[in-house]
mmCIF file of C-alpha atoms and ligand atoms in Angstrom:
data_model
loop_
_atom_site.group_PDB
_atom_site.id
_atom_site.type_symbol
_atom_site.label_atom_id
_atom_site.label_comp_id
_atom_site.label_asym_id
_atom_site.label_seq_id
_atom_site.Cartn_x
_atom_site.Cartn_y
_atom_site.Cartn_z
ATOM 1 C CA UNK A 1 28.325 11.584 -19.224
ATOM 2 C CA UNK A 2 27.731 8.742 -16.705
ATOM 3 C CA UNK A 3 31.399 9.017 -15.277
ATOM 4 C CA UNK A 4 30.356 12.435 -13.769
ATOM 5 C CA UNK A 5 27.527 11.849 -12.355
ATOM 6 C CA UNK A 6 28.000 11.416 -8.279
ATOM 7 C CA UNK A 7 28.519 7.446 -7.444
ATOM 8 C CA UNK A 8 25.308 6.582 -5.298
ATOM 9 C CA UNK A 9 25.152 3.030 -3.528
ATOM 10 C CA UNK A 10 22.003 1.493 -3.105
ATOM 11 C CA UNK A 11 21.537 -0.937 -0.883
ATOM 12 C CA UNK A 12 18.498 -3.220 -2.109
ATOM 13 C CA UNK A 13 16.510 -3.606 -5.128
ATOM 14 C CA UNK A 14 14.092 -0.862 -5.412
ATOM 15 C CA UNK A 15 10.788 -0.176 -7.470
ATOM 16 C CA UNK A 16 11.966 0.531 -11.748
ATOM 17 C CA UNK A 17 10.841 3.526 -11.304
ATOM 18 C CA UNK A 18 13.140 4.491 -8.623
ATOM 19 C CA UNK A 19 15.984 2.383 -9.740
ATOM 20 C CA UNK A 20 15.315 4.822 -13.463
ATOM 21 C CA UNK A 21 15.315 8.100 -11.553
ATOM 22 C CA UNK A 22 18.307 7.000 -9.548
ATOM 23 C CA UNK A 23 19.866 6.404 -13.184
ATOM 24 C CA UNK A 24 18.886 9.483 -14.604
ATOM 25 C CA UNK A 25 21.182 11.711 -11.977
ATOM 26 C CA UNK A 26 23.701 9.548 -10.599
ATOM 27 C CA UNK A 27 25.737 6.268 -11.350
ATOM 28 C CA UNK A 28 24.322 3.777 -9.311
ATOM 29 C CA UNK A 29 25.960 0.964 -7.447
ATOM 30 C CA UNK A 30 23.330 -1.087 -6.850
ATOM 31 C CA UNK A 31 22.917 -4.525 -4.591
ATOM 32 C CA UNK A 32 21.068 -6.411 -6.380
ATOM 33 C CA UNK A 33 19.845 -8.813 -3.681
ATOM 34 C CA UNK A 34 16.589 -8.999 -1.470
ATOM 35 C CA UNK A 35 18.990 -9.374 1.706
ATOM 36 C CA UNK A 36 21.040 -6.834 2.784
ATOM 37 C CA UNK A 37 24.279 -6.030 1.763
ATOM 38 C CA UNK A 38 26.714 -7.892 4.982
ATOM 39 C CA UNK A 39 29.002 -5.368 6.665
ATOM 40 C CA UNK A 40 31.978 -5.835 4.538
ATOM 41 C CA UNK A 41 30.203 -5.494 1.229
ATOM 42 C CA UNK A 42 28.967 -2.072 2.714
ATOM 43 C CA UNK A 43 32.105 -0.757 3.987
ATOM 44 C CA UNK A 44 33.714 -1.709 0.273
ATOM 45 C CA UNK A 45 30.972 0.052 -1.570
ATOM 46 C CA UNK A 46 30.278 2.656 0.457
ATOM 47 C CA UNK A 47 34.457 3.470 0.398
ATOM 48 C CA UNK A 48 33.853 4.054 -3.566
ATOM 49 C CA UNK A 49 30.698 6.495 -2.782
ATOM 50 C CA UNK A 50 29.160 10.124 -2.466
ATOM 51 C CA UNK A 51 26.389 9.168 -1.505
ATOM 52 C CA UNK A 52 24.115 6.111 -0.415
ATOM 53 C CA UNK A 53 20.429 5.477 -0.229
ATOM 54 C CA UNK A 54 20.379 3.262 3.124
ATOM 55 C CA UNK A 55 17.379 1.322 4.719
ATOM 56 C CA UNK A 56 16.900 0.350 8.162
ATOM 57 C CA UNK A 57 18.958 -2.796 8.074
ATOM 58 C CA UNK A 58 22.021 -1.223 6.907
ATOM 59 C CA UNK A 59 24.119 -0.391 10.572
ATOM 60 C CA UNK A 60 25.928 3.001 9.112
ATOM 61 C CA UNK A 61 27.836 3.280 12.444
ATOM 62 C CA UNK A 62 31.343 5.240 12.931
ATOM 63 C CA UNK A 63 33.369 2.406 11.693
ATOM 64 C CA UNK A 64 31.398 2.692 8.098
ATOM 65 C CA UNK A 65 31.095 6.428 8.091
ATOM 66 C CA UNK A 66 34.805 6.827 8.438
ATOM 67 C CA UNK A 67 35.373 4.796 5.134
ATOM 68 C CA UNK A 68 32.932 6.429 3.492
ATOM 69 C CA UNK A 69 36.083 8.683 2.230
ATOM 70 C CA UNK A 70 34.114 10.684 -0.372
ATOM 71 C CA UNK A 71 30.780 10.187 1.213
ATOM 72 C CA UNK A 72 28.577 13.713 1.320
ATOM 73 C CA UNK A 73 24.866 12.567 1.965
ATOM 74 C CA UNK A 74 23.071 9.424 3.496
ATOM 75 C CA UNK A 75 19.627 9.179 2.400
ATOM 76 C CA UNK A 76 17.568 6.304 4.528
ATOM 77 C CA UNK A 77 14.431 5.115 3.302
ATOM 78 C CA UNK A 78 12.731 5.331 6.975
ATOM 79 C CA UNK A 79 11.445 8.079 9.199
ATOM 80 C CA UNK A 80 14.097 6.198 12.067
ATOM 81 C CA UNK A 81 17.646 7.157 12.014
ATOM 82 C CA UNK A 82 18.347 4.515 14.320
ATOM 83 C CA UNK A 83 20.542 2.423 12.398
ATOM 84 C CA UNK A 84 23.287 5.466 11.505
ATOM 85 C CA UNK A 85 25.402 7.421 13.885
ATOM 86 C CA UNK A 86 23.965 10.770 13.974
ATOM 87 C CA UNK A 87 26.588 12.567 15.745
ATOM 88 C CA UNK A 88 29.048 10.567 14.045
ATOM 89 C CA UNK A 89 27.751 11.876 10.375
ATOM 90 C CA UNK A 90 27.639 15.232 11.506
ATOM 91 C CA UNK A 91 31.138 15.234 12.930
ATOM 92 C CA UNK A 92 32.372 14.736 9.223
ATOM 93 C CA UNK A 93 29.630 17.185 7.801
ATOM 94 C CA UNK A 94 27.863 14.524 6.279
ATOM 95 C CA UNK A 95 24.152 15.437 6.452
ATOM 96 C CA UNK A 96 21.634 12.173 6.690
ATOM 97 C CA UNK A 97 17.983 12.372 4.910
ATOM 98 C CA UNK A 98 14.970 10.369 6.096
ATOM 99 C CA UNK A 99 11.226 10.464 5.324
ATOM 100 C CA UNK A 100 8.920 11.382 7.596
ATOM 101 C CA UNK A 101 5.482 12.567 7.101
ATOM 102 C CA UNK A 102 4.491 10.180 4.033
ATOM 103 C CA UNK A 103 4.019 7.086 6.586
ATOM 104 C CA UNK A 104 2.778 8.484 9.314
ATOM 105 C CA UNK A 105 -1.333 7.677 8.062
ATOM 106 C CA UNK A 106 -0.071 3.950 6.814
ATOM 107 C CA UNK A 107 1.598 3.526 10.286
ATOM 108 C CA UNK A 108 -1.207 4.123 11.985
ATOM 109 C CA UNK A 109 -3.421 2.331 10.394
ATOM 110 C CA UNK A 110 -1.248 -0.860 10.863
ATOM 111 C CA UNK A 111 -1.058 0.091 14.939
ATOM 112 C CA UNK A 112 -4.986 0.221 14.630
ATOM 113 C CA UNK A 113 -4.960 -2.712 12.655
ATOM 114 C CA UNK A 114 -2.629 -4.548 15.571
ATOM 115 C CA UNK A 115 -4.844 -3.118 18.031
ATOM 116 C CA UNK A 116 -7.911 -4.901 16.727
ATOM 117 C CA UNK A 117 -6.597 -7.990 15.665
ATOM 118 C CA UNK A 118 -5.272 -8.065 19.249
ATOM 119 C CA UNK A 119 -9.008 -7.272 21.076
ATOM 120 C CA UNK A 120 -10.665 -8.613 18.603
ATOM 121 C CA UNK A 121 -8.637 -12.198 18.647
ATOM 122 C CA UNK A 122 -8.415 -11.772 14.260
ATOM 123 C CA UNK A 123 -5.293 -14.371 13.727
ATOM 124 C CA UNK A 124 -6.663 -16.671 16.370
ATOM 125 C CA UNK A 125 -9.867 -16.741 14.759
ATOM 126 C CA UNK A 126 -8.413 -17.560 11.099
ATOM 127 C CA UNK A 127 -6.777 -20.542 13.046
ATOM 128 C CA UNK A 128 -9.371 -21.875 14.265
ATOM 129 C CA UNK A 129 -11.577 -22.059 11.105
ATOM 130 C CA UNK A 130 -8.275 -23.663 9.405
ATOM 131 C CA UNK A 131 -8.222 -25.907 12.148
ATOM 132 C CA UNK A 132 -11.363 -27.217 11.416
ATOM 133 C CA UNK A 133 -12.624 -26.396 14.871
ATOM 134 C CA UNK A 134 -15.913 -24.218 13.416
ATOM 135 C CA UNK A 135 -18.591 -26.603 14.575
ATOM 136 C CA UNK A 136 -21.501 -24.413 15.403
ATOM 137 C CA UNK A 137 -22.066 -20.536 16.103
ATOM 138 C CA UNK A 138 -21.703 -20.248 20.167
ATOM 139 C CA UNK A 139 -22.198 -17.714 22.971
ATOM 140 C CA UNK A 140 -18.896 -17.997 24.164
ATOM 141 C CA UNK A 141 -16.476 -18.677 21.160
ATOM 142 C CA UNK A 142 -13.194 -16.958 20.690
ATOM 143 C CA UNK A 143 -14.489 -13.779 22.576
ATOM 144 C CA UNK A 144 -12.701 -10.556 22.550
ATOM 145 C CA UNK A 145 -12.296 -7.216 23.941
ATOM 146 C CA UNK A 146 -14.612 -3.837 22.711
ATOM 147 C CA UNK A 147 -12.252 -0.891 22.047
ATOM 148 C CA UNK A 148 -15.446 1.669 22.086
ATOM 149 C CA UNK A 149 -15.678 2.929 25.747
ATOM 150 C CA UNK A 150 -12.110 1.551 26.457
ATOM 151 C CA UNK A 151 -8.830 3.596 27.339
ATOM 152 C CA UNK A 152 -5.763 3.641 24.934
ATOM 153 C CA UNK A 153 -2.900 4.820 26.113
ATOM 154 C CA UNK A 154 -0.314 6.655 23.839
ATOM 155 C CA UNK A 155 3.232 6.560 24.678
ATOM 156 C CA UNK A 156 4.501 9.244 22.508
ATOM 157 C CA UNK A 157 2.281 11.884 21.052
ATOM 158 C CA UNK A 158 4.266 13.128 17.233
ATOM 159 C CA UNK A 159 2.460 12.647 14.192
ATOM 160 C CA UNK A 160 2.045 8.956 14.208
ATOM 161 C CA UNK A 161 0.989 8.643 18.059
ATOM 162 C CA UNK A 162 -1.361 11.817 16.956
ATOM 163 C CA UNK A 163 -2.836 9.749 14.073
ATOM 164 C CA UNK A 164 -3.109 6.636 16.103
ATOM 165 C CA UNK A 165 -5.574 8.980 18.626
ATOM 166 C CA UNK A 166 -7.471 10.293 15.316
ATOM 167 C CA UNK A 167 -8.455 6.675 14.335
ATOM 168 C CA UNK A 168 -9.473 6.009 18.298
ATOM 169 C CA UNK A 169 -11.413 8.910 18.432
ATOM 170 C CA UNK A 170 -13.813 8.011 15.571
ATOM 171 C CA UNK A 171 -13.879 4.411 17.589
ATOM 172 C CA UNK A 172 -14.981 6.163 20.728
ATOM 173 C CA UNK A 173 -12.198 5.467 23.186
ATOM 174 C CA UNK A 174 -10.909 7.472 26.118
ATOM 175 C CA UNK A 175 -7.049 9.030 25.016
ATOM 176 C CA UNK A 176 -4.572 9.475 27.267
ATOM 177 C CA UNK A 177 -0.927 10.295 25.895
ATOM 178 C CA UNK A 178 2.328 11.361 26.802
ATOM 179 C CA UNK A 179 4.817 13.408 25.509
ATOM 180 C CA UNK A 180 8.093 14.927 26.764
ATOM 181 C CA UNK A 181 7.351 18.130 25.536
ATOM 182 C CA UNK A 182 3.654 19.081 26.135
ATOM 183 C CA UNK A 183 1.392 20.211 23.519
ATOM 184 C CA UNK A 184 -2.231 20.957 22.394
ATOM 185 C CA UNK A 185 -4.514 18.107 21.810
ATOM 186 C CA UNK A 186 -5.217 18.278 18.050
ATOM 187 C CA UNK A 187 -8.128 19.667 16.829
ATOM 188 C CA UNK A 188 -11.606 17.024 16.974
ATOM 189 C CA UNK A 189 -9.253 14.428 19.493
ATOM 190 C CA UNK A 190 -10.095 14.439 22.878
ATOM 191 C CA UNK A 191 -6.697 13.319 24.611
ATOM 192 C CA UNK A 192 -5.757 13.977 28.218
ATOM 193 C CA UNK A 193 -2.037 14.600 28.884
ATOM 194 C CA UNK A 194 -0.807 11.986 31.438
ATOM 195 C CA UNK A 195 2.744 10.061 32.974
ATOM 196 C CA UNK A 196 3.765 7.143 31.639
ATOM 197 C CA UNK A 197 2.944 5.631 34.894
ATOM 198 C CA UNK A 198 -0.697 6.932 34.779
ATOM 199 C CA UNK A 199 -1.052 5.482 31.232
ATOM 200 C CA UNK A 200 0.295 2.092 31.879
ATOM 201 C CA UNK A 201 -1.802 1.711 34.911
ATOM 202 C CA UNK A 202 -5.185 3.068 33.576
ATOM 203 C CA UNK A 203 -5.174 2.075 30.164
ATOM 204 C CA UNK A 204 -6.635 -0.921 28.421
ATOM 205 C CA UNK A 205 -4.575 -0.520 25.122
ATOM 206 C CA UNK A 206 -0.949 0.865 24.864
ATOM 207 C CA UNK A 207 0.494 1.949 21.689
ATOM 208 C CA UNK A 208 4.127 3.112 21.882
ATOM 209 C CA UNK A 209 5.467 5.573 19.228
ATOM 210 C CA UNK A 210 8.814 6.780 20.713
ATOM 211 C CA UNK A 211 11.799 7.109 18.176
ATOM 212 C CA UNK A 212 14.415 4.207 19.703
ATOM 213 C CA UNK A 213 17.075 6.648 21.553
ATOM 214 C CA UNK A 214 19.754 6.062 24.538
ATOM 215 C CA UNK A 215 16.559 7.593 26.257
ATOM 216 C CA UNK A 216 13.437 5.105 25.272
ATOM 217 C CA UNK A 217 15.521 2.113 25.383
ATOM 218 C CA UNK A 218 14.202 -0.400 27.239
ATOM 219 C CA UNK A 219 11.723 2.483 28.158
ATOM 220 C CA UNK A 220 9.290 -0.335 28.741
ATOM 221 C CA UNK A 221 10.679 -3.122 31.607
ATOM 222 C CA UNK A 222 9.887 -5.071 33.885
ATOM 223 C CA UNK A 223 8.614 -2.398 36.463
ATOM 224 C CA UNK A 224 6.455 -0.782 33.755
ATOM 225 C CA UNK A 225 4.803 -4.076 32.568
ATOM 226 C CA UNK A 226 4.348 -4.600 36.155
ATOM 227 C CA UNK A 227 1.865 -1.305 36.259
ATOM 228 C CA UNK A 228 -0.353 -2.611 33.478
ATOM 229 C CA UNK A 229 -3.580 -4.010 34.090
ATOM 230 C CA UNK A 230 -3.286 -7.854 33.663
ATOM 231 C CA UNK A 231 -6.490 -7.106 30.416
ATOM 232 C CA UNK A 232 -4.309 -4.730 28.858
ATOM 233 C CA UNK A 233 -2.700 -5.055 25.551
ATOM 234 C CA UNK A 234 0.294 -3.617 24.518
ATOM 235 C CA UNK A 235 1.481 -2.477 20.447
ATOM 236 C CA UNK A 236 4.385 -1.363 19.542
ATOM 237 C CA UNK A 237 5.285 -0.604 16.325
ATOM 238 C CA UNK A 238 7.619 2.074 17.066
ATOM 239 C CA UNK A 239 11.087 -0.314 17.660
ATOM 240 C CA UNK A 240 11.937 -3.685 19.249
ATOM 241 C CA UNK A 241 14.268 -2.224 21.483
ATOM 242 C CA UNK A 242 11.887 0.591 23.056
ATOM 243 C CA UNK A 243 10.867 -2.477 25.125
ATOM 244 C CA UNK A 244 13.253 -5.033 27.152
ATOM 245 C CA UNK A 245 12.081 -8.106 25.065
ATOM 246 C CA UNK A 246 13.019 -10.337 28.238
ATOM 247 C CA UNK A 247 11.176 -8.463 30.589
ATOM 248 C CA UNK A 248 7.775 -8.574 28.087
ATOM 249 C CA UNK A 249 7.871 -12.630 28.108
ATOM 250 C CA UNK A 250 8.167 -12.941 31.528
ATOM 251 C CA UNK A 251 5.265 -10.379 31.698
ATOM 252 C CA UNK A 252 3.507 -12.410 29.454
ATOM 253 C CA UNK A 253 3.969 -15.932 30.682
ATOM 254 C CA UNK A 254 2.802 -14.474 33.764
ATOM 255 C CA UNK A 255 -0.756 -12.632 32.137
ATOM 256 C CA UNK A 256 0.342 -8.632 32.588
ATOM 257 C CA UNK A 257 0.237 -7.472 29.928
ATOM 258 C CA UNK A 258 -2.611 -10.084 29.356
ATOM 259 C CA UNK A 259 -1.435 -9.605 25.445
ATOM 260 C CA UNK A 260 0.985 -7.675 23.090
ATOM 261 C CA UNK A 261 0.900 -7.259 19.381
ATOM 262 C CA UNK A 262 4.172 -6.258 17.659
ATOM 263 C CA UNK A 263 5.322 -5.327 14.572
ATOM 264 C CA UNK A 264 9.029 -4.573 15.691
ATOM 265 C CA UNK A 265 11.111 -6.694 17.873
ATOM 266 C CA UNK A 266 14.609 -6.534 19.890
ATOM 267 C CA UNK A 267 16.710 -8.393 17.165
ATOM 268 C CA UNK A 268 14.888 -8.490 13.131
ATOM 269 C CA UNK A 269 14.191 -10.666 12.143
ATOM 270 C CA UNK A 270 13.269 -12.739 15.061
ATOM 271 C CA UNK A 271 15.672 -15.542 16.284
ATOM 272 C CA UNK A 272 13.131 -18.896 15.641
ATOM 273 C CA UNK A 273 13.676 -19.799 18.544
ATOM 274 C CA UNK A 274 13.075 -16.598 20.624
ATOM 275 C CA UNK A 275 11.045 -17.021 23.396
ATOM 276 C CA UNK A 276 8.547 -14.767 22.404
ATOM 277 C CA UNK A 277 7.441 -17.217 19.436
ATOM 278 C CA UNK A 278 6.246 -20.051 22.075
ATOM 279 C CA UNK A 279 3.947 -17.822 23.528
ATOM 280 C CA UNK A 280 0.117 -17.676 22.209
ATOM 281 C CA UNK A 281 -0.694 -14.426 23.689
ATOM 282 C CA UNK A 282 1.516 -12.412 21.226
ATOM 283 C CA UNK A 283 1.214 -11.691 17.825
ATOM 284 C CA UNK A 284 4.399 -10.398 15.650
ATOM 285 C CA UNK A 285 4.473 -8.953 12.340
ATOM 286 C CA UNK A 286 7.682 -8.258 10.135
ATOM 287 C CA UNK A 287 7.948 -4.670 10.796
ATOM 288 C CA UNK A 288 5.468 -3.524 8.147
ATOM 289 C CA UNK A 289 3.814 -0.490 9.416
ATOM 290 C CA UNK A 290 4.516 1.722 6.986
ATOM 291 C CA UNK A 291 3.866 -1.191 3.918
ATOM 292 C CA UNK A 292 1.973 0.080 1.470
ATOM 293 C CA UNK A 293 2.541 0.321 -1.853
ATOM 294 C CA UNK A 294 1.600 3.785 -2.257
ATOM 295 C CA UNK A 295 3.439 5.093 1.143
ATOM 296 C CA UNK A 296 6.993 2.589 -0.329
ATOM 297 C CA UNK A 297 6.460 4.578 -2.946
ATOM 298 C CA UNK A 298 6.539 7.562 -1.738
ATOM 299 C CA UNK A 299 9.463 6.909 0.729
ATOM 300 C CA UNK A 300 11.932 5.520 -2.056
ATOM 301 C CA UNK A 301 10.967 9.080 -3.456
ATOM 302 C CA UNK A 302 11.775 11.136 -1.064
ATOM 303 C CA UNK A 303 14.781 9.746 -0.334
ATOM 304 C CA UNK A 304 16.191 10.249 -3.944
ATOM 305 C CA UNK A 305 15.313 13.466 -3.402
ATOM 306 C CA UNK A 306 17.013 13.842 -0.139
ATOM 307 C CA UNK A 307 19.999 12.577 -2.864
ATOM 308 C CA UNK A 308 18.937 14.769 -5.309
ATOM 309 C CA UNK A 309 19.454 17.518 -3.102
ATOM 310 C CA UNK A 310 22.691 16.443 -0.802
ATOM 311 C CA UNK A 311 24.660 15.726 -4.152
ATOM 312 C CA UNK A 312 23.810 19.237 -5.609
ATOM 313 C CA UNK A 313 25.221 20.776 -2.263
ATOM 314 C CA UNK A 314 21.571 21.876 -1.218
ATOM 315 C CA UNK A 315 19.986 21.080 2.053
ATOM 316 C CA UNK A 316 18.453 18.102 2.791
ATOM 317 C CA UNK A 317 14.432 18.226 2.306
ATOM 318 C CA UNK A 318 14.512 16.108 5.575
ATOM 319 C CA UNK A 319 17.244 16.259 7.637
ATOM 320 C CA UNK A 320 17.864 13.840 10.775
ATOM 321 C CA UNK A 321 20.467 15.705 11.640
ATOM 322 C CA UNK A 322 20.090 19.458 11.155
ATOM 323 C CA UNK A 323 23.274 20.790 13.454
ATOM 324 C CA UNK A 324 25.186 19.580 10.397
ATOM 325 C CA UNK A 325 24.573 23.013 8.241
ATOM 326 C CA UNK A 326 25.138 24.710 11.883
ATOM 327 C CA UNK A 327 28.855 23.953 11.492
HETATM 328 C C1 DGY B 401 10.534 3.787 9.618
HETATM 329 O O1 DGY B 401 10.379 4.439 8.584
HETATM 330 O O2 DGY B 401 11.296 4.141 10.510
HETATM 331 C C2 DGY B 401 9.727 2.530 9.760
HETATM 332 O O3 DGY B 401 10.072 1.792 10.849
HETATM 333 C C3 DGY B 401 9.760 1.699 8.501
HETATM 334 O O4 DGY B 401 8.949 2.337 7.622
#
């Protein structure tokens, strides 16, 4: 009977197919909209839940967790955690899902696909035909930068920095990476272990894949632009915030980084008039790293699963916040 099935909010319109699974096992409370729910709309539905299938826009901070009075699972559609209280969650034995794994490949593809469009001057290009400005085939026309031969720098070396190295290997690059914890190159990269400082100074691309903690934020600034090499080019597409925003358009108004491609920024979506939009040696994308309609897919899924299982008092498939069964 629909009454006892476990009340799940869902915060955005989701594939039918999801939105029927969801119906099949719970009774959903779903926001209908494209936008997210606003913070009062959350707090009321989320006060009437067990459990909620969150995306990275939702802020599920201590304030919402506490009115979550019946609330036994959070299930976010996102590998990052970012946008919930961790410690707060597991304070009230509330265990949070997320979905890593299924977009690490799609994620690094987009980074590679930033990285080119970046040397390879892709969006510029496009402009320029649209322009009308293709007169003639010339030796010296919207020229870019070769990534075979040149270094890339990995700032963060998990499964998505790892895949990032994969797709540079098979372009012939020099690898450096770092990584708090050191481990084994994977098998068929070549990747030398270095600091942060080494890789900033010595590398031609950087790619940053650090989850956004009190620890990587702002883990890029003003000092570590300053170490770049004025050619470089740096991608994130890890989060805005793993980089002081500020700091990177002063860097590039001044040429060092010479470039940057994004697909995450400080504040989503980007203020209009943020700085960062005058400048033509920066290109931003909408955070969509991971969108694909297969990997979406396979997200939504495993985070009615991460439902599935938090609602029939099992452990989470994947848990953000594992020192939550520890208690
Ligand atoms: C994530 O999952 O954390 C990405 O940023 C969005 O797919």
């Amino acid at each position: 009977m629909r009454s006892e099935k476990p009340r799940v909010f869902v915060c955005r319109q989701l594939p039918q197919e999801i939105i029927d699974r969801l119906n099949e096992h719970f009774n959903v409370d779903l926001w209908e909209s494209d936008m997210p729910p606003d913070r009062n709309s959350l707090v009321e539905h989320i006060s009437k839940a067990d459990g909620i299938f969150s995306l990275l826009t939702e802020r599920i901070d201590n304030e919402v967790i506490e009115q979550g009075h019946s609330l036994k699972v959070i299930s976010n559609m996102a590998v990052g955690t970012d946008n919930i209280d961790l410690a707060s969650a597991t304070k009230r034995g509330i265990p949070v899902g997320n979905t890593p794994g299924v977009l690490t490949e799609t994620t690094a593809d987009f980074a590679f696909s930033l990285l080119l469009a970046s040397a390879r001057r892709i969006v510029d290009a496009d402009n320029y035909v649209r322009a009308g400005h293709w007169k003639t085939w010339g030796p010296s026309i919207l020229l870019g930068r070769d990534l075979h031969g040149a270094t890339l720098g990995i700032i963060g070396f998990g499964a998505i920095g790892q895949a990032v190295a994969k797709r540079a290997s098979g372009f012939d690059m020099k690898i450096l990476y770092c990584k708090r914890t050191p481990i084994e190159s994977p098998e068929g990269i070549n990747a030398t272990r270095a600091t942060t400082d080494q890789i900033l100074m010595q590398s031609d691309f950087v790619s940053l894949h650090v989850p956004l903690t009190t620890e990587t934020r702002h883990f890029i600034g003003a000092r570590e632009l300053s170490l770049m090499k004025d050619s470089s080019i740096l991608i994130n597409t890890a989060r805005g915030p793993v980089v002081d925003q500020k700091a990177l358009v002063e860097a590039l108004r001044s040429g060092r980084p010479a470039k940057a491609a994004l697909d995450v920024t400080s504040v989503e979506p980007i203020d209009m008039n943020d700085e960062l939009l005058s400048l033509p040696n920066v290109i931003i994308a909408p955070h969509i790293a991971s969108a694909s309609v297969a990997t979406r897919l396979k997200m939504a899924n495993m985070a009615v699963d991460n439902l599935l299982a938090g609602l029939s008092g099992e452990r989470l498939i994947n848990c953000a916040n594992p020192e939550v069964y520890d208690q």
